[in-house]
mmCIF file of C-alpha atoms and ligand atoms in Angstrom:
data_model
loop_
_atom_site.group_PDB
_atom_site.id
_atom_site.type_symbol
_atom_site.label_atom_id
_atom_site.label_comp_id
_atom_site.label_asym_id
_atom_site.label_seq_id
_atom_site.Cartn_x
_atom_site.Cartn_y
_atom_site.Cartn_z
ATOM 1 C CA MET G 24 66.983 114.362 96.772
ATOM 2 C CA ARG G 25 65.073 111.939 94.510
ATOM 3 C CA GLN G 26 61.104 111.938 94.265
ATOM 4 C CA THR G 27 59.215 109.564 92.509
ATOM 5 C CA SER G 28 55.179 110.570 92.551
ATOM 6 C CA GLY G 29 52.543 108.162 93.392
ATOM 7 C CA LYS G 30 50.744 107.030 90.062
ATOM 8 C CA SER G 31 47.279 107.837 91.685
ATOM 9 C CA ASN G 32 48.175 111.133 93.201
ATOM 10 C CA ARG G 33 49.602 113.089 90.297
ATOM 11 C CA GLY G 34 49.801 116.616 91.315
ATOM 12 C CA ARG G 35 49.601 116.762 94.810
ATOM 13 C CA LYS G 36 51.714 114.917 97.714
ATOM 14 C CA PRO G 37 50.903 111.499 97.849
ATOM 15 C CA ALA G 38 49.298 110.428 101.186
ATOM 16 C CA THR G 39 52.434 107.974 101.609
ATOM 17 C CA GLN G 40 56.253 109.049 101.384
ATOM 18 C CA ILE G 41 59.063 106.411 101.691
ATOM 19 C CA VAL G 42 62.034 108.329 103.441
ATOM 20 C CA MET G 43 65.372 106.389 103.153
ATOM 21 C CA LEU G 44 66.939 107.572 106.499
ATOM 22 C CA GLY G 45 69.751 104.806 106.396
ATOM 23 C CA THR G 46 70.853 102.327 103.330
ATOM 24 C CA GLY G 47 73.958 100.711 104.843
ATOM 25 C CA THR G 48 75.513 97.748 106.183
ATOM 26 C CA PRO G 49 77.731 96.997 109.027
ATOM 27 C CA ARG G 50 80.513 98.678 107.337
ATOM 28 C CA PRO G 51 80.699 102.211 108.784
ATOM 29 C CA ASP G 52 80.291 104.166 105.380
ATOM 30 C CA PRO G 53 80.072 107.641 106.108
ATOM 31 C CA SER G 54 77.666 108.358 103.175
ATOM 32 C CA ARG G 55 75.254 105.634 104.383
ATOM 33 C CA SER G 56 73.971 105.391 107.677
ATOM 34 C CA GLY G 57 72.762 102.005 109.470
ATOM 35 C CA PRO G 58 69.280 100.705 108.181
ATOM 36 C CA ALA G 59 66.499 102.883 108.787
ATOM 37 C CA THR G 60 63.494 103.859 106.946
ATOM 38 C CA ALA G 61 60.462 106.140 107.566
ATOM 39 C CA ILE G 62 57.155 105.511 106.159
ATOM 40 C CA VAL G 63 55.137 108.746 106.516
ATOM 41 C CA VAL G 64 51.251 108.382 105.968
ATOM 42 C CA ASN G 65 48.970 111.446 106.173
ATOM 43 C CA GLU G 66 52.048 113.202 108.145
ATOM 44 C CA THR G 67 52.511 110.264 110.817
ATOM 45 C CA PRO G 68 55.865 108.525 110.470
ATOM 46 C CA TYR G 69 56.404 104.998 110.966
ATOM 47 C CA LEU G 70 60.112 103.904 111.545
ATOM 48 C CA VAL G 71 61.430 100.705 110.261
ATOM 49 C CA ASP G 72 64.930 99.594 111.810
ATOM 50 C CA PHE G 73 67.105 101.986 113.850
ATOM 51 C CA GLY G 74 70.742 101.463 112.624
ATOM 52 C CA PRO G 75 73.459 103.804 113.913
ATOM 53 C CA GLY G 76 72.923 107.593 112.725
ATOM 54 C CA VAL G 77 69.052 107.232 112.792
ATOM 55 C CA VAL G 78 68.227 110.206 114.753
ATOM 56 C CA ARG G 79 70.936 112.313 112.833
ATOM 57 C CA ARG G 80 69.488 111.315 109.456
ATOM 58 C CA ALA G 81 65.863 111.946 110.696
ATOM 59 C CA ALA G 82 66.568 115.460 111.736
ATOM 60 C CA ALA G 83 68.412 115.914 108.044
ATOM 61 C CA ALA G 84 65.115 114.782 106.389
ATOM 62 C CA TYR G 85 63.098 116.964 108.813
ATOM 63 C CA SER G 86 65.394 120.025 107.679
ATOM 64 C CA LYS G 87 64.744 118.910 103.933
ATOM 65 C CA GLY G 88 60.751 119.046 104.795
ATOM 66 C CA VAL G 89 59.760 115.871 106.045
ATOM 67 C CA THR G 90 58.111 117.802 109.007
ATOM 68 C CA ALA G 91 56.342 114.773 110.233
ATOM 69 C CA LEU G 92 59.474 113.567 111.538
ATOM 70 C CA GLY G 93 59.761 116.402 114.021
ATOM 71 C CA PRO G 94 62.832 118.366 114.878
ATOM 72 C CA ALA G 95 65.168 115.648 116.633
ATOM 73 C CA ALA G 96 63.034 112.911 115.490
ATOM 74 C CA GLY G 97 60.346 113.822 118.017
ATOM 75 C CA GLY G 98 57.602 112.878 115.825
ATOM 76 C CA ILE G 99 58.567 109.461 115.638
ATOM 77 C CA LYS G 100 56.272 107.462 117.772
ATOM 78 C CA THR G 101 55.986 104.101 116.296
ATOM 79 C CA ALA G 102 58.659 101.844 115.204
ATOM 80 C CA PHE G 103 59.204 98.470 113.660
ATOM 81 C CA LEU G 104 61.943 96.149 113.942
ATOM 82 C CA THR G 105 63.008 93.795 111.417
ATOM 83 C CA HIS G 106 65.708 91.589 113.380
ATOM 84 C CA MET G 107 68.050 91.967 116.267
ATOM 85 C CA HIS G 108 71.348 92.531 114.653
ATOM 86 C CA ALA G 109 73.496 95.546 115.493
ATOM 87 C CA ASP G 110 73.375 97.526 112.260
ATOM 88 C CA HIS G 111 69.564 97.643 112.603
ATOM 89 C CA THR G 112 69.525 98.363 116.328
ATOM 90 C CA ALA G 113 72.494 100.481 117.140
ATOM 91 C CA GLY G 114 70.553 103.433 117.126
ATOM 92 C CA TYR G 115 67.937 102.402 119.637
ATOM 93 C CA PRO G 116 69.336 104.299 122.605
ATOM 94 C CA ASP G 117 69.734 107.373 120.598
ATOM 95 C CA LEU G 118 66.038 106.963 119.341
ATOM 96 C CA ILE G 119 64.767 106.376 122.823
ATOM 97 C CA LEU G 120 66.965 109.131 124.636
ATOM 98 C CA THR G 121 67.713 111.988 122.056
ATOM 99 C CA PRO G 122 64.217 113.134 121.086
ATOM 100 C CA TRP G 123 63.304 112.960 124.955
ATOM 101 C CA ILE G 124 66.146 115.206 125.762
ATOM 102 C CA LEU G 125 64.884 117.526 122.969
ATOM 103 C CA GLY G 126 61.327 117.602 123.816
ATOM 104 C CA ARG G 127 59.418 114.673 123.228
ATOM 105 C CA LYS G 128 56.875 113.940 126.150
ATOM 106 C CA GLU G 129 55.234 110.710 125.077
ATOM 107 C CA PRO G 130 56.474 107.024 125.124
ATOM 108 C CA ILE G 131 57.207 105.414 121.865
ATOM 109 C CA GLU G 132 55.814 102.097 120.651
ATOM 110 C CA VAL G 133 58.355 99.495 119.121
ATOM 111 C CA TYR G 134 57.232 96.379 117.593
ATOM 112 C CA GLY G 135 59.915 93.598 117.014
ATOM 113 C CA PRO G 136 61.354 90.214 117.590
ATOM 114 C CA LYS G 137 61.566 88.044 120.633
ATOM 115 C CA GLY G 138 64.716 89.508 122.650
ATOM 116 C CA LEU G 139 63.223 93.491 121.918
ATOM 117 C CA SER G 140 61.594 93.822 125.491
ATOM 118 C CA ALA G 141 64.785 92.536 127.194
ATOM 119 C CA MET G 142 67.032 94.935 125.181
ATOM 120 C CA THR G 143 64.832 97.769 125.774
ATOM 121 C CA ARG G 144 65.112 96.970 129.657
ATOM 122 C CA HIS G 145 69.023 96.874 129.112
ATOM 123 C CA VAL G 146 69.274 100.082 127.183
ATOM 124 C CA LEU G 147 67.303 101.914 129.860
ATOM 125 C CA SER G 148 69.304 100.269 132.718
ATOM 126 C CA ALA G 149 72.357 101.017 131.105
ATOM 127 C CA TRP G 150 71.647 104.977 130.704
ATOM 128 C CA LYS G 151 69.767 105.310 134.080
ATOM 129 C CA ILE G 152 72.246 107.651 135.520
ATOM 130 C CA ASP G 153 71.428 110.006 133.121
ATOM 131 C CA ILE G 154 67.844 109.130 132.922
ATOM 132 C CA ASN G 155 67.326 109.662 136.540
ATOM 133 C CA ASN G 156 69.503 113.099 136.419
ATOM 134 C CA ARG G 157 67.111 114.512 133.637
ATOM 135 C CA ILE G 158 63.916 113.672 135.416
ATOM 136 C CA ASN G 159 64.992 114.896 138.837
ATOM 137 C CA GLY G 160 67.581 117.356 137.946
ATOM 138 C CA ILE G 161 67.626 120.902 136.337
ATOM 139 C CA ASP G 162 65.938 119.571 133.327
ATOM 140 C CA SER G 163 62.835 118.091 135.145
ATOM 141 C CA LEU G 164 61.997 115.872 131.884
ATOM 142 C CA PRO G 165 58.746 113.872 131.916
ATOM 143 C CA ARG G 166 59.755 110.343 132.621
ATOM 144 C CA ALA G 167 57.120 109.376 130.019
ATOM 145 C CA GLY G 168 58.781 110.660 127.229
ATOM 146 C CA CYS G 169 61.579 107.947 127.639
ATOM 147 C CA ARG G 170 59.129 105.326 128.227
ATOM 148 C CA VAL G 171 59.123 102.497 125.691
ATOM 149 C CA VAL G 172 55.906 100.064 124.812
ATOM 150 C CA THR G 173 57.398 96.971 123.427
ATOM 151 C CA HIS G 174 55.503 94.385 121.640
ATOM 152 C CA GLU G 175 57.163 91.156 120.469
ATOM 153 C CA ILE G 176 55.921 89.924 117.442
ATOM 154 C CA SER G 177 54.942 86.559 115.587
ATOM 155 C CA PRO G 178 54.170 86.429 111.948
ATOM 156 C CA GLY G 179 50.778 87.980 110.837
ATOM 157 C CA VAL G 180 49.023 91.448 111.398
ATOM 158 C CA ILE G 181 51.378 93.132 113.924
ATOM 159 C CA TYR G 182 49.885 96.538 113.753
ATOM 160 C CA LYS G 183 46.853 98.587 112.348
ATOM 161 C CA ASP G 184 45.733 102.172 112.347
ATOM 162 C CA ARG G 185 43.582 104.684 110.085
ATOM 163 C CA ASN G 186 46.861 105.264 107.834
ATOM 164 C CA ILE G 187 48.449 101.719 107.687
ATOM 165 C CA ARG G 188 48.410 97.993 108.286
ATOM 166 C CA VAL G 189 51.616 96.298 108.903
ATOM 167 C CA ILE G 190 52.002 92.353 108.249
ATOM 168 C CA ALA G 191 55.107 90.759 109.413
ATOM 169 C CA PHE G 192 56.534 87.415 107.634
ATOM 170 C CA PRO G 193 59.340 85.402 108.553
ATOM 171 C CA VAL G 194 62.470 85.721 106.703
ATOM 172 C CA ARG G 195 65.730 83.529 106.182
ATOM 173 C CA HIS G 196 68.582 85.394 108.011
ATOM 174 C CA GLY G 197 70.087 82.672 110.357
ATOM 175 C CA LEU G 198 68.272 84.072 113.272
ATOM 176 C CA LYS G 199 65.273 82.260 114.871
ATOM 177 C CA HIS G 200 63.266 85.537 114.299
ATOM 178 C CA ALA G 201 63.897 87.594 111.754
ATOM 179 C CA PHE G 202 61.075 89.378 109.750
ATOM 180 C CA GLY G 203 59.985 91.209 106.559
ATOM 181 C CA PHE G 204 57.417 93.690 106.435
ATOM 182 C CA ARG G 205 54.182 94.294 104.161
ATOM 183 C CA PHE G 206 52.767 97.872 104.709
ATOM 184 C CA GLU G 207 49.428 98.591 103.092
ATOM 185 C CA THR G 208 48.420 102.413 103.302
ATOM 186 C CA PRO G 209 45.688 104.036 101.369
ATOM 187 C CA ASP G 210 47.567 104.624 98.400
ATOM 188 C CA LYS G 211 50.498 102.039 98.708
ATOM 189 C CA VAL G 212 51.565 98.466 99.315
ATOM 190 C CA ILE G 213 55.281 98.561 100.297
ATOM 191 C CA VAL G 214 57.244 95.295 100.857
ATOM 192 C CA MET G 215 60.353 95.579 102.993
ATOM 193 C CA SER G 216 62.936 92.531 103.007
ATOM 194 C CA GLY G 217 64.711 93.251 106.299
ATOM 195 C CA ASP G 218 67.818 91.074 105.677
ATOM 196 C CA THR G 219 67.166 87.590 104.336
ATOM 197 C CA ALA G 220 68.240 84.803 101.786
ATOM 198 C CA PRO G 221 65.715 83.965 99.205
ATOM 199 C CA THR G 222 62.561 82.936 100.765
ATOM 200 C CA PRO G 223 58.979 81.930 99.547
ATOM 201 C CA SER G 224 57.574 83.975 102.282
ATOM 202 C CA LEU G 225 58.447 87.140 100.846
ATOM 203 C CA ALA G 226 57.123 86.526 97.660
ATOM 204 C CA GLU G 227 53.714 85.244 98.941
ATOM 205 C CA HIS G 228 53.264 88.717 100.521
ATOM 206 C CA CYS G 229 54.305 90.844 97.593
ATOM 207 C CA VAL G 230 50.780 90.437 95.829
ATOM 208 C CA GLY G 231 49.853 93.967 94.416
ATOM 209 C CA CYS G 232 53.074 95.343 95.729
ATOM 210 C CA ASP G 233 53.997 98.997 94.565
ATOM 211 C CA VAL G 234 57.365 99.418 95.966
ATOM 212 C CA LEU G 235 59.912 96.583 97.133
ATOM 213 C CA ILE G 236 62.690 97.779 99.066
ATOM 214 C CA HIS G 237 65.183 94.736 99.177
ATOM 215 C CA GLU G 238 68.422 94.014 100.232
ATOM 216 C CA THR G 239 71.056 92.589 97.903
ATOM 217 C CA TYR G 240 74.735 91.901 97.265
ATOM 218 C CA SER G 241 76.836 92.315 93.968
ATOM 219 C CA ARG G 242 77.311 88.930 92.193
ATOM 220 C CA GLN G 243 80.713 89.822 91.003
ATOM 221 C CA THR G 244 82.247 91.019 94.453
ATOM 222 C CA TYR G 245 80.752 87.535 95.669
ATOM 223 C CA GLU G 246 83.161 86.046 93.293
ATOM 224 C CA LYS G 247 86.060 87.787 94.970
ATOM 225 C CA VAL G 248 85.487 86.859 99.030
ATOM 226 C CA SER G 249 86.300 83.732 100.518
ATOM 227 C CA ARG G 250 84.396 80.436 100.449
ATOM 228 C CA LYS G 251 83.422 81.198 103.926
ATOM 229 C CA TRP G 252 81.852 84.385 103.395
ATOM 230 C CA GLN G 253 80.360 83.180 100.108
ATOM 231 C CA ARG G 254 78.585 80.530 102.123
ATOM 232 C CA TYR G 255 77.584 83.172 104.671
ATOM 233 C CA ARG G 256 76.087 85.295 102.049
ATOM 234 C CA ARG G 257 74.185 82.388 100.357
ATOM 235 C CA THR G 258 72.868 81.588 103.509
ATOM 236 C CA HIS G 259 71.738 85.083 104.790
ATOM 237 C CA HIS G 260 71.489 87.347 101.998
ATOM 238 C CA THR G 261 70.374 87.947 98.588
ATOM 239 C CA SER G 262 72.298 88.308 95.382
ATOM 240 C CA SER G 263 71.805 90.486 92.555
ATOM 241 C CA THR G 264 70.833 87.591 90.429
ATOM 242 C CA GLU G 265 68.467 86.069 92.822
ATOM 243 C CA LEU G 266 66.643 89.339 93.380
ATOM 244 C CA ALA G 267 66.375 90.163 89.531
ATOM 245 C CA ALA G 268 64.704 86.615 89.262
ATOM 246 C CA LEU G 269 62.540 87.514 92.337
ATOM 247 C CA ALA G 270 61.547 90.762 91.028
ATOM 248 C CA SER G 271 60.670 89.300 87.485
ATOM 249 C CA ARG G 272 58.096 87.019 89.073
ATOM 250 C CA ILE G 273 56.633 89.439 91.530
ATOM 251 C CA LYS G 274 56.506 92.497 89.436
ATOM 252 C CA PRO G 275 56.451 95.381 91.742
ATOM 253 C CA GLY G 276 56.030 98.731 90.564
ATOM 254 C CA LEU G 277 59.311 99.964 91.754
ATOM 255 C CA LEU G 278 62.273 97.902 92.789
ATOM 256 C CA VAL G 279 64.368 99.734 95.451
ATOM 257 C CA LEU G 280 68.153 98.351 96.283
ATOM 258 C CA TYR G 281 69.016 99.025 99.967
ATOM 259 C CA HIS G 282 71.587 97.096 102.636
ATOM 260 C CA ARG G 283 73.396 96.938 99.260
ATOM 261 C CA ALA G 284 76.602 94.827 100.336
ATOM 262 C CA ASN G 285 79.673 95.012 98.179
ATOM 263 C CA ALA G 286 82.145 93.537 100.493
ATOM 264 C CA GLY G 287 85.330 91.863 98.756
ATOM 265 C CA GLY G 288 85.747 93.567 95.295
ATOM 266 C CA ALA G 289 83.739 96.646 95.925
ATOM 267 C CA LEU G 290 86.537 98.805 96.809
ATOM 268 C CA THR G 291 88.128 98.032 93.822
ATOM 269 C CA LEU G 292 84.908 98.357 91.681
ATOM 270 C CA ALA G 293 85.027 101.777 89.763
ATOM 271 C CA ASP G 294 81.489 101.990 90.376
ATOM 272 C CA PRO G 295 80.133 99.646 92.856
ATOM 273 C CA GLU G 296 76.220 101.131 92.651
ATOM 274 C CA GLU G 297 76.308 100.836 88.853
ATOM 275 C CA ALA G 298 77.845 97.402 88.868
ATOM 276 C CA VAL G 299 75.112 96.066 91.038
ATOM 277 C CA LEU G 300 72.349 97.778 88.945
ATOM 278 C CA ARG G 301 73.908 96.524 85.742
ATOM 279 C CA GLU G 302 73.671 92.770 87.297
ATOM 280 C CA ILE G 303 70.167 93.459 88.111
ATOM 281 C CA ARG G 304 69.144 94.716 84.860
ATOM 282 C CA GLN G 305 70.577 91.954 83.055
ATOM 283 C CA HIS G 306 67.736 89.690 84.146
ATOM 284 C CA TYR G 307 65.042 91.886 85.110
ATOM 285 C CA ASP G 308 63.465 94.940 82.942
ATOM 286 C CA GLY G 309 61.277 96.497 85.470
ATOM 287 C CA ARG G 310 61.988 99.660 87.106
ATOM 288 C CA VAL G 311 64.912 99.543 89.242
ATOM 289 C CA VAL G 312 66.665 102.343 91.806
ATOM 290 C CA THR G 313 69.384 101.886 94.114
ATOM 291 C CA ALA G 314 68.532 103.960 97.470
ATOM 292 C CA HIS G 315 70.561 106.813 98.811
ATOM 293 C CA ASP G 316 70.063 108.122 102.366
ATOM 294 C CA LEU G 317 67.649 110.856 102.458
ATOM 295 C CA ASP G 318 66.111 109.740 99.089
ATOM 296 C CA ILE G 319 62.120 110.321 99.336
ATOM 297 C CA ILE G 320 60.219 107.719 97.382
HETATM 298 ZN ZN1 LIG B 654 71.025 91.040 109.608
HETATM 299 ZN ZN1 LIG B 655 71.822 94.184 108.251
#
């Protein structure tokens, strides 16, 4: 597990830790779970996206010392969703139900785009046989533990407490409602792109950014996919060269690559991870790393 110490907290545990729970894409790569990131501030976790595998990765992070997540992800009480795509939401029933079954007694609060409330209702409805059985049967689980309080968000400040302020900004991803997030904590400014093609709104929200966590795809593999998929990538995602240009302008303290798509030629590349890093470094001389599941930043 990689550790990068915060610049203002040398020698002691930083107030803010970023735990990369899932760094994958829709492709079911066993080593990269669906998109999910925990930002832990003063031992309080804030989850961003809940792709498939989120609860198991949270349990793995707990075993590796991120105790704030709680065993069986029961410590996660607040979550933010960038957009409604399945690779970012397929872990939702898991997030609602599994920690409850294993002991969570309080509702969770989820902030996300329009459609989140309906999705939540449908998830609870789809599992109602199990939910009712666990409440009324031998388990006698408290109903409150599988309640979800949803907040459908608009751009601007969407959340604030004593640990963190969260600002949502619109991104370009072929959906009416898709967001990136800026997180301001006592010792870090973290910007997460969500899924997006290059958009001015992201750069506007990167002032003073310590860590930029950004999706990307390899330019080299782009050349190997069909014209249709090239168009899709151009209009929905950000290439390595586009990201390098963005990072050169905004100069984040650290650039972290996640949701790294290498479809097309990737499977034939000897080292797809190194390939995309090389492409970025050709045009960007700041600090850049590729995220792996369970990295801590
Ligand atoms: Zn998406
Ligand atoms: Zn995605």
